[in-house]
Coordinates of N, CA and C in Angstrom, one line a residue:
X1 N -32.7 9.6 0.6 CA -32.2 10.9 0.1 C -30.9 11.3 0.7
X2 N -30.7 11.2 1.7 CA -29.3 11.6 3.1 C -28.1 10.7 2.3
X3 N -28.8 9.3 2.2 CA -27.5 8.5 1.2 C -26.8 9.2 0.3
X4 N -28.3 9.6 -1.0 CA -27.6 9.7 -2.2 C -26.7 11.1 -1.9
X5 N -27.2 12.1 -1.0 CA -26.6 13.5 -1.0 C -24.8 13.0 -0.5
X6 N -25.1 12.4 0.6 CA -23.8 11.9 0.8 C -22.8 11.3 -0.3
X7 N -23.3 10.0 -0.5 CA -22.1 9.1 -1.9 C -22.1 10.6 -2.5
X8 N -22.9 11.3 -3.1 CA -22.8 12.0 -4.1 C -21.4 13.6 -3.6
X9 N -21.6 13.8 -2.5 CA -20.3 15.0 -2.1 C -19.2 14.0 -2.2
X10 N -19.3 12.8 -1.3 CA -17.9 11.9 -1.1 C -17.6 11.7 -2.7
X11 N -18.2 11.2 -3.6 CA -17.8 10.9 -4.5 C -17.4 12.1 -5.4
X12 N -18.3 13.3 -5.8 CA -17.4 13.9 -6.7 C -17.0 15.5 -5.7
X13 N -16.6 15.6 -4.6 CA -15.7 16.5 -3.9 C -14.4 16.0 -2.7
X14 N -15.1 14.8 -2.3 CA -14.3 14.6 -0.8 C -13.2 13.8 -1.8
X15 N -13.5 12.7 -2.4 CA -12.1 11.4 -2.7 C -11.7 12.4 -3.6
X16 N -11.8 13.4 -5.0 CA -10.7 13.8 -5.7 C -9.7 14.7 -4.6
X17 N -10.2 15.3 -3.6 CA -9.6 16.2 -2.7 C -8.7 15.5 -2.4
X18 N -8.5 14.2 -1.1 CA -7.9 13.5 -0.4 C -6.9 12.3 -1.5
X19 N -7.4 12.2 -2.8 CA -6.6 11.2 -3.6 C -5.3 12.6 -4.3
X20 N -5.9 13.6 -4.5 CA -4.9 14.0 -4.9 C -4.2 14.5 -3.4
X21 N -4.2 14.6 -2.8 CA -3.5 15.2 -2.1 C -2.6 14.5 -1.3
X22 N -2.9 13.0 -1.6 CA -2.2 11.7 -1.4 C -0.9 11.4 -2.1
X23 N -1.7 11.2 -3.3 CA -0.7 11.2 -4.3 C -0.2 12.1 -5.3
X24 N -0.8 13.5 -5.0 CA 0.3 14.3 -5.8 C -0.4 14.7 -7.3
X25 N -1.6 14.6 -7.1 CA -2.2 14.5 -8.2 C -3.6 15.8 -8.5
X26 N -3.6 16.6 -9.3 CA -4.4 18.2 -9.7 C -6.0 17.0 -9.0
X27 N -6.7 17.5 -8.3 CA -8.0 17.2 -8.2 C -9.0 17.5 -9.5
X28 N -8.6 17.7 -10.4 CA -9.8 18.6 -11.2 C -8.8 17.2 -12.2
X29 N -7.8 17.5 -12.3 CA -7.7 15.8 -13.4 C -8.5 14.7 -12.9
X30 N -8.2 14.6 -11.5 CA -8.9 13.2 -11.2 C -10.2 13.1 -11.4
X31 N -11.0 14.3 -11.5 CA -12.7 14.6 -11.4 C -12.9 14.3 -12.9
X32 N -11.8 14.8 -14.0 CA -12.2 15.0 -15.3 C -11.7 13.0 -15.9
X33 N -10.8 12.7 -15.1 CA -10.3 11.6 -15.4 C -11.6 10.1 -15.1
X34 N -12.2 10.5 -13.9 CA -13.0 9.4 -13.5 C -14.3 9.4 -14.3
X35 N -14.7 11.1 -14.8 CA -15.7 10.7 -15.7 C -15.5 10.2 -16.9
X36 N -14.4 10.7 -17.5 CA -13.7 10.2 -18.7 C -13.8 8.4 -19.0
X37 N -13.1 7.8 -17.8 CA -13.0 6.4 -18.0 C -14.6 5.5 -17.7
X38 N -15.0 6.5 -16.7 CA -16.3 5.8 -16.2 C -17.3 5.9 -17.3
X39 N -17.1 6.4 -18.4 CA -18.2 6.8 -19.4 C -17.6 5.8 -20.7
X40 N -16.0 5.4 -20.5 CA -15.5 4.5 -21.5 C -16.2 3.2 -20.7
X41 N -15.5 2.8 -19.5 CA -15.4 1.5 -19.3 C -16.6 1.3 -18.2
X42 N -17.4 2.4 -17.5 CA -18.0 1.9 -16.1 C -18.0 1.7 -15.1
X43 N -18.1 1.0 -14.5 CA -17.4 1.0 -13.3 C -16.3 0.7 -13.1
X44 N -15.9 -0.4 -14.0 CA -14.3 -0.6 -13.8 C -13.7 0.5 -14.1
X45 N -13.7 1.2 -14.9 CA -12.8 2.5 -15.4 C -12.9 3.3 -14.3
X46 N -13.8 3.5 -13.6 CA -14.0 4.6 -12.4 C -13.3 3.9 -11.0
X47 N -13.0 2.5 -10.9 CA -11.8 2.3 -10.6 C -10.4 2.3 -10.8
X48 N -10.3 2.4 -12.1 CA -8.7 2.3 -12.4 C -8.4 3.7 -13.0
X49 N -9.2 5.2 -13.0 CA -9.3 5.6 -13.1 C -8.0 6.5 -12.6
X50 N -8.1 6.5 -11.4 CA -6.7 7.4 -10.8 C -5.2 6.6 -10.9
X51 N -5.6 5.1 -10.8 CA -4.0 4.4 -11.1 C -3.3 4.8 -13.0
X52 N -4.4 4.8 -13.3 CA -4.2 5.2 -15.1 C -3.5 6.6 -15.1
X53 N -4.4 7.5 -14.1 CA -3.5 9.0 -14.2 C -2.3 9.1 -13.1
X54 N -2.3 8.2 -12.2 CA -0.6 8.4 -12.1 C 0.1 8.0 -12.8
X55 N -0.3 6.7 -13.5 CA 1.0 5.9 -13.9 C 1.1 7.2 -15.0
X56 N 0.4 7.6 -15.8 CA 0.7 8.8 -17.2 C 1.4 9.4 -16.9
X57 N 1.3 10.4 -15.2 CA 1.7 11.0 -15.2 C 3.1 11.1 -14.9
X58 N 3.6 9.2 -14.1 CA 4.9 9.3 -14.1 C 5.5 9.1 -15.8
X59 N 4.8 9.0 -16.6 CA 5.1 8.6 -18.0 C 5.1 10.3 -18.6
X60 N 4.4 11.2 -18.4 CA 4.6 12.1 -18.5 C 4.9 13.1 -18.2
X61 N 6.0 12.7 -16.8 CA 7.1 13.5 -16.4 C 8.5 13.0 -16.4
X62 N 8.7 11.9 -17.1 CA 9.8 11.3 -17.8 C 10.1 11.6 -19.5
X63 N 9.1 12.4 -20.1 CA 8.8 12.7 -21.5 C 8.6 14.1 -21.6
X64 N 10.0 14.3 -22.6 CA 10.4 15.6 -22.6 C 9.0 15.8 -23.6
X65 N 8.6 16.0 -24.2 CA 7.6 16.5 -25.2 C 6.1 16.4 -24.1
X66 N 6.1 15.8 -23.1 CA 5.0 16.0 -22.3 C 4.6 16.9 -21.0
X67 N 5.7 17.3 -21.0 CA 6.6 18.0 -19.9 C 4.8 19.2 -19.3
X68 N 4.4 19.5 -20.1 CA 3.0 20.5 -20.5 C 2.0 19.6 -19.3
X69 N 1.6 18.6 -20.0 CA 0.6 17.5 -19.5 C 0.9 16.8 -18.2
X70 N 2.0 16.8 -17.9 CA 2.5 16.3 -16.8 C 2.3 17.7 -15.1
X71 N 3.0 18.7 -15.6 CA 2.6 19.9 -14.8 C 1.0 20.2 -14.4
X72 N -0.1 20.0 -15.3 CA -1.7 19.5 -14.9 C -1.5 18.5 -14.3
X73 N -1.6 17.2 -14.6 CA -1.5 16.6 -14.0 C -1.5 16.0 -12.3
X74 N 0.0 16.9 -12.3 CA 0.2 16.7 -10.4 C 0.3 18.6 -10.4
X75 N -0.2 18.2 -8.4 CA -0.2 18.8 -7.8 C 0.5 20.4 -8.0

């Protein structure tokens, strides 16, 4: 039970904290982002989950019409 309570804070409070604040990235995208892919792809998606929303997000602070989506995004 001590396990699951643990994985379970690290996984959805401690890593979106410390990943965004790594890389510059809204914590609440990364939370909405990992469930999003982890429900498309799984586990793999719940790894490539945060490299997908930076790369957008440098895609979507190079794109004037995205300029919106890019400001959520980061930090």
């Amino acid at each position: 039970m001590a396990y699951l309570t643990i994985t379970t804070l690290q996984n959805n409070v401690l890593s979106p904290i410390v990943y965004g604040n790594r890389m510059k990235l809204n914590p609440t995208a990364i939370l909405l982002g990992l469930m999003l892919w982890y429900l498309l792809w799984g586990v793999a998606g719940a790894f490539l989950a945060v490299p997908i929303l930076a790369a957008f997000n440098v895609y979507a602070s190079r794109t004037p019409s995205l300029k919106s989506l890019s400001t959520f995004l980061s930090d």
